[in-house]
Amino acid sequence: MGSLTGIDESLQYPVARRDESIVDDYHGFKIPDPYRWLEDPDAEEVKDFVQKQAELTDSVLNKCDVRDRLREKITKLFDSPQYDAPFKQGNKYFYFHNTGLQPQSVLYVQDSLDAEAKVLLDPNTLSEDGTVAITTVSVSEDAKYLAYALSNSGSDWVTIKLMRIEDHIVEADTLDGKEVDAGIETDSNLYHELYYHFLGTEQSEDILCWKDPEHPKYTFSGHVTEDGQYLVMYIRENFDQVNKVYYYDLSALPEGLEGFRKSNGLLPFVKLIDRFDAQYEVVANDDSVFTFRTSKDAPKYKIVRVDLREPNNWSEVVPEAERDVLESASAANFNQMILSYLSDVNVVFISFTSFLTPGIIYQCNLKTETPEMKIFRETSVPGFDRSEFHVHQVFVPSKDGSTKIPMFIVAKKNIKLDGSHPCLLYGYGGFNASITPSFSVSRTVLMRHLGAVFCIANIRGGGEYGEEWHKDGALAKKQNCFDDFISASEYLISAGYTQSRKLCIEGESNGGLLIGACINQRPDLFGCALAHVGVMDMLRLHKFTIGHAGFSEYGCPEKKEEFDWLIKYSPLHNVRRPWEQDPDKPSQYPSTLLLTADHDDRVVPLHSLKLLATMQYVLCTSLENSPQTNPILGRIECKAGHGAGRPTQKMIDEAADCYGFMAKMLGASWIE
């Protein structure tokens, strides 16, 4: 129904069944959920819906004339060697390397930095299509064993394997988390348990160290200190940046954990921190004296120390900085610490990347009085000339005028501020995550060949200025995130970088929610929207997989006050016809592409599918001659998850589809 921007023919949306009988009662409010049936990924009706949407989207993408050129250019720039920073364990060095277009990066080992590097583990040999990825590796202290976690098709569930480093023999030890096809189930993840595994034994013989059935949402992570004496356990309830800290002195077991196998009880952990009031992270220990990085009474973090023998006597080692956020702390060279601070979102890493720097790895010698830095490796991207571009940081006033929102603007040098440029604005704004400068092949291609301006708005909800900045964009204050992003968009227009019909907004996960909320609240402000794996149904997020951990960020709909926050911005529940909201200002939703993946078990696909069906119905198929002529489409990736571990070709294809769609919808033409 209706003509498609830049496409000659009318777009026929698949008609999705509406079950009007599904109505939930939230604190006296009747909330219909006509597409509840889309929550079952195994139902034939859902598979048919997905198939028809895929065919519709393909028919549109095939008409996006710059898509193939984008894929060709992005592929060409991807095809250059990439290295991760090496790490040392025992007497060996390890690093990941991709020759360019390999589906997954390969793990290498070498006896010294000058020695020949040998392939230790190549995940590309583990599947024909490159969808098996290494998510985590750990090398034993003596560098004899490699433990590695494998994810299939992007699932958060992993299988842990063990390899002898000397002869590359994979041991029989296999640790599995799920028996079903990991990634496609939607059951809530509850009743976590912490186990200890003995090499050479079956998983069924593992020792249960801790569980807490009275708190089914608690999750546990344990690690042994470098001296082998203490088992430290962090306990979390949700995604909030707070945790408890328990520990157990392993030297108290005369026969070690092997002897504890005879006991039927749990390890008698000592509760050092038994409240969720701050984040605590062990940096190092010297016998019973522990050093922590913490947000306790320090929203920008500080370093503190405590002797386990005097658990109430804490001392401050490095105080909280006035403005900069202490992002990380690690022990080095026996008696030193490396502290990494974030200052106005600019951070310097030992492994360094920026908007215009593909990657430099520095080798830092801490044994000299003044640490010496030298370039160890530098990534070179053929055909990329950083001198063509300029990076500018601005501070945009928030809606209420009380806060300055930092935004990076990257563009070709000396562009005219006449509003003529296509513009891509990216945002996230959640979970205390900082969006820092990094090099992107695909966005570089947009700037070079579409004349686009690329921007990142560091809105509230992130971690750019510490915990206070995070809290200002969470729970009852979540609307600040959307207001900040809208303010950033308005700035780009008023400053002459772009205009509404040439502005595309993009976000992933919590950032997908950001996009969904913003197009509902200001559909007139944007020309195109790309929402990846977004949280779109705020009333049912907690019912699937790990969604309940989002309570700390968003709130719980089962509580009246928190329901009132959520219902105001939940993307699924706020789709309105803009032409009816303000008849004097005829407008429509921007061209929209909702992206999800069949193996996303963090934000399950039902969020995007239900919003897609709702938008297509409310804006398009329920009307005879709808003013909504901009397309509302879904891209559903197969054998992929929330984003991590995707093979190179899938990343290239998605970028070409997204930005090819964007270019067509914004009327951007190719510049050779």
PDB file of C-alpha atoms in Angstrom, residues 377-494:
ATOM      1  CA  ARG A 377      52.459  -3.169  14.912  1.00  0.00           C
ATOM      2  CA  GLU A 378      50.373  -0.772  12.846  1.00  0.00           C
ATOM      3  CA  THR A 379      47.347  -1.699  10.728  1.00  0.00           C
ATOM      4  CA  SER A 380      47.344  -0.189   7.257  1.00  0.00           C
ATOM      5  CA  VAL A 381      44.145   0.047   5.176  1.00  0.00           C
ATOM      6  CA  PRO A 382      44.873   0.297   1.421  1.00  0.00           C
ATOM      7  CA  GLY A 383      43.327   3.366  -0.208  1.00  0.00           C
ATOM      8  CA  PHE A 384      42.494   5.086   3.101  1.00  0.00           C
ATOM      9  CA  ASP A 385      44.016   8.547   3.555  1.00  0.00           C
ATOM     10  CA  ARG A 386      43.271  10.012   6.990  1.00  0.00           C
ATOM     11  CA  SER A 387      44.306  13.481   5.832  1.00  0.00           C
ATOM     12  CA  GLU A 388      41.060  13.693   3.802  1.00  0.00           C
ATOM     13  CA  PHE A 389      38.948  13.731   6.977  1.00  0.00           C
ATOM     14  CA  HIS A 390      38.436  15.831  10.074  1.00  0.00           C
ATOM     15  CA  VAL A 391      37.183  14.864  13.561  1.00  0.00           C
ATOM     16  CA  HIS A 392      35.400  17.507  15.606  1.00  0.00           C
ATOM     17  CA  GLN A 393      33.881  17.217  19.091  1.00  0.00           C
ATOM     18  CA  VAL A 394      30.983  19.473  20.085  1.00  0.00           C
ATOM     19  CA  PHE A 395      28.963  19.737  23.295  1.00  0.00           C
ATOM     20  CA  VAL A 396      25.228  20.009  22.636  1.00  0.00           C
ATOM     21  CA  PRO A 397      22.868  21.540  25.244  1.00  0.00           C
ATOM     22  CA  SER A 398      20.319  19.018  26.541  1.00  0.00           C
ATOM     23  CA  LYS A 399      16.573  19.632  26.299  1.00  0.00           C
ATOM     24  CA  ASP A 400      16.450  21.154  29.784  1.00  0.00           C
ATOM     25  CA  GLY A 401      19.624  23.161  29.166  1.00  0.00           C
ATOM     26  CA  SER A 402      21.342  21.800  32.275  1.00  0.00           C
ATOM     27  CA  THR A 403      23.670  19.276  30.616  1.00  0.00           C
ATOM     28  CA  LYS A 404      26.168  19.315  27.759  1.00  0.00           C
ATOM     29  CA  ILE A 405      26.017  16.198  25.550  1.00  0.00           C
ATOM     30  CA  PRO A 406      29.346  15.355  23.837  1.00  0.00           C
ATOM     31  CA  MET A 407      29.133  14.441  20.174  1.00  0.00           C
ATOM     32  CA  PHE A 408      31.853  13.484  17.703  1.00  0.00           C
ATOM     33  CA  ILE A 409      31.422  14.643  14.111  1.00  0.00           C
ATOM     34  CA  VAL A 410      33.594  12.992  11.443  1.00  0.00           C
ATOM     35  CA  ALA A 411      33.502  14.276   7.874  1.00  0.00           C
ATOM     36  CA  LYS A 412      35.599  15.129   4.848  1.00  0.00           C
ATOM     37  CA  LYS A 413      37.622  18.288   5.412  1.00  0.00           C
ATOM     38  CA  ASN A 414      36.201  21.703   4.484  1.00  0.00           C
ATOM     39  CA  ILE A 415      32.629  20.601   3.757  1.00  0.00           C
ATOM     40  CA  LYS A 416      30.070  23.391   3.281  1.00  0.00           C
ATOM     41  CA  LEU A 417      27.570  23.649   6.135  1.00  0.00           C
ATOM     42  CA  ASP A 418      24.619  24.101   3.798  1.00  0.00           C
ATOM     43  CA  GLY A 419      22.450  21.206   5.022  1.00  0.00           C
ATOM     44  CA  SER A 420      23.102  19.175   1.881  1.00  0.00           C
ATOM     45  CA  HIS A 421      24.982  16.201   3.337  1.00  0.00           C
ATOM     46  CA  PRO A 422      23.673  12.741   4.153  1.00  0.00           C
ATOM     47  CA  CYS A 423      24.344  12.169   7.846  1.00  0.00           C
ATOM     48  CA  LEU A 424      24.526   9.030  10.018  1.00  0.00           C
ATOM     49  CA  LEU A 425      24.052   9.560  13.769  1.00  0.00           C
ATOM     50  CA  TYR A 426      24.830   6.641  16.103  1.00  0.00           C
ATOM     51  CA  GLY A 427      23.918   6.298  19.768  1.00  0.00           C
ATOM     52  CA  TYR A 428      23.596   3.820  22.639  1.00  0.00           C
ATOM     53  CA  GLY A 429      23.028   5.425  26.046  1.00  0.00           C
ATOM     54  CA  GLY A 430      22.737   2.569  28.518  1.00  0.00           C
ATOM     55  CA  PHE A 431      24.245   0.097  30.973  1.00  0.00           C
ATOM     56  CA  ASN A 432      27.178   2.371  31.860  1.00  0.00           C
ATOM     57  CA  ALA A 433      28.771   1.550  28.474  1.00  0.00           C
ATOM     58  CA  SER A 434      31.064   4.183  26.936  1.00  0.00           C
ATOM     59  CA  ILE A 435      31.026   4.614  23.148  1.00  0.00           C
ATOM     60  CA  THR A 436      34.608   5.646  22.403  1.00  0.00           C
ATOM     61  CA  PRO A 437      36.258   6.514  19.061  1.00  0.00           C
ATOM     62  CA  SER A 438      37.109   3.512  16.897  1.00  0.00           C
ATOM     63  CA  PHE A 439      37.886   2.914  13.246  1.00  0.00           C
ATOM     64  CA  SER A 440      35.077   1.602  11.027  1.00  0.00           C
ATOM     65  CA  VAL A 441      35.736   0.474   7.460  1.00  0.00           C
ATOM     66  CA  SER A 442      32.086   0.748   6.398  1.00  0.00           C
ATOM     67  CA  ARG A 443      31.555   4.242   7.830  1.00  0.00           C
ATOM     68  CA  THR A 444      34.781   5.422   6.220  1.00  0.00           C
ATOM     69  CA  VAL A 445      33.355   4.262   2.867  1.00  0.00           C
ATOM     70  CA  LEU A 446      30.166   6.270   3.552  1.00  0.00           C
ATOM     71  CA  MET A 447      32.168   9.437   4.144  1.00  0.00           C
ATOM     72  CA  ARG A 448      34.442   8.906   1.156  1.00  0.00           C
ATOM     73  CA  HIS A 449      31.929   7.700  -1.450  1.00  0.00           C
ATOM     74  CA  LEU A 450      28.555   9.075  -0.308  1.00  0.00           C
ATOM     75  CA  GLY A 451      29.810  12.378   1.080  1.00  0.00           C
ATOM     76  CA  ALA A 452      28.251  11.442   4.410  1.00  0.00           C
ATOM     77  CA  VAL A 453      28.878  12.965   7.823  1.00  0.00           C
ATOM     78  CA  PHE A 454      29.236  10.358  10.602  1.00  0.00           C
ATOM     79  CA  CYS A 455      28.442  11.249  14.224  1.00  0.00           C
ATOM     80  CA  ILE A 456      28.357   9.587  17.644  1.00  0.00           C
ATOM     81  CA  ALA A 457      26.276  11.188  20.395  1.00  0.00           C
ATOM     82  CA  ASN A 458      27.544  10.202  23.863  1.00  0.00           C
ATOM     83  CA  ILE A 459      24.123  10.551  25.484  1.00  0.00           C
ATOM     84  CA  ARG A 460      23.276   9.981  29.134  1.00  0.00           C
ATOM     85  CA  GLY A 461      22.814   6.380  30.248  1.00  0.00           C
ATOM     86  CA  GLY A 462      26.343   5.501  29.112  1.00  0.00           C
ATOM     87  CA  GLY A 463      29.495   5.471  31.220  1.00  0.00           C
ATOM     88  CA  GLU A 464      31.318   8.394  29.611  1.00  0.00           C
ATOM     89  CA  TYR A 465      31.269  10.464  32.808  1.00  0.00           C
ATOM     90  CA  GLY A 466      30.851   7.734  35.394  1.00  0.00           C
ATOM     91  CA  GLU A 467      27.968   6.300  37.348  1.00  0.00           C
ATOM     92  CA  GLU A 468      26.056   9.587  37.738  1.00  0.00           C
ATOM     93  CA  TRP A 469      25.946   9.988  33.940  1.00  0.00           C
ATOM     94  CA  HIS A 470      24.664   6.411  33.724  1.00  0.00           C
ATOM     95  CA  LYS A 471      21.957   6.888  36.357  1.00  0.00           C
ATOM     96  CA  ASP A 472      20.777  10.077  34.643  1.00  0.00           C
ATOM     97  CA  GLY A 473      19.674   7.924  31.702  1.00  0.00           C
ATOM     98  CA  ALA A 474      18.181   4.926  33.509  1.00  0.00           C
ATOM     99  CA  LEU A 475      14.931   3.903  35.204  1.00  0.00           C
ATOM    100  CA  ALA A 476      12.695   6.972  35.814  1.00  0.00           C
ATOM    101  CA  LYS A 477      15.201   9.123  33.864  1.00  0.00           C
ATOM    102  CA  LYS A 478      15.337   6.949  30.710  1.00  0.00           C
ATOM    103  CA  GLN A 479      13.582   9.668  28.702  1.00  0.00           C
ATOM    104  CA  ASN A 480      16.775  11.749  29.051  1.00  0.00           C
ATOM    105  CA  CYS A 481      18.465   9.344  26.593  1.00  0.00           C
ATOM    106  CA  PHE A 482      15.875  10.013  23.909  1.00  0.00           C
ATOM    107  CA  ASP A 483      15.812  13.760  24.597  1.00  0.00           C
ATOM    108  CA  ASP A 484      19.629  13.920  24.356  1.00  0.00           C
ATOM    109  CA  PHE A 485      19.632  12.046  21.035  1.00  0.00           C
ATOM    110  CA  ILE A 486      16.889  14.269  19.631  1.00  0.00           C
ATOM    111  CA  SER A 487      18.852  17.365  20.758  1.00  0.00           C
ATOM    112  CA  ALA A 488      21.949  16.019  18.987  1.00  0.00           C
ATOM    113  CA  SER A 489      19.872  15.478  15.820  1.00  0.00           C
ATOM    114  CA  GLU A 490      18.469  19.009  15.962  1.00  0.00           C
ATOM    115  CA  TYR A 491      21.987  20.415  16.401  1.00  0.00           C
ATOM    116  CA  LEU A 492      23.228  18.659  13.241  1.00  0.00           C
ATOM    117  CA  ILE A 493      20.383  20.275  11.302  1.00  0.00           C
ATOM    118  CA  SER A 494      20.662  23.776  12.825  1.00  0.00           C
TER     119      SER A 494
END
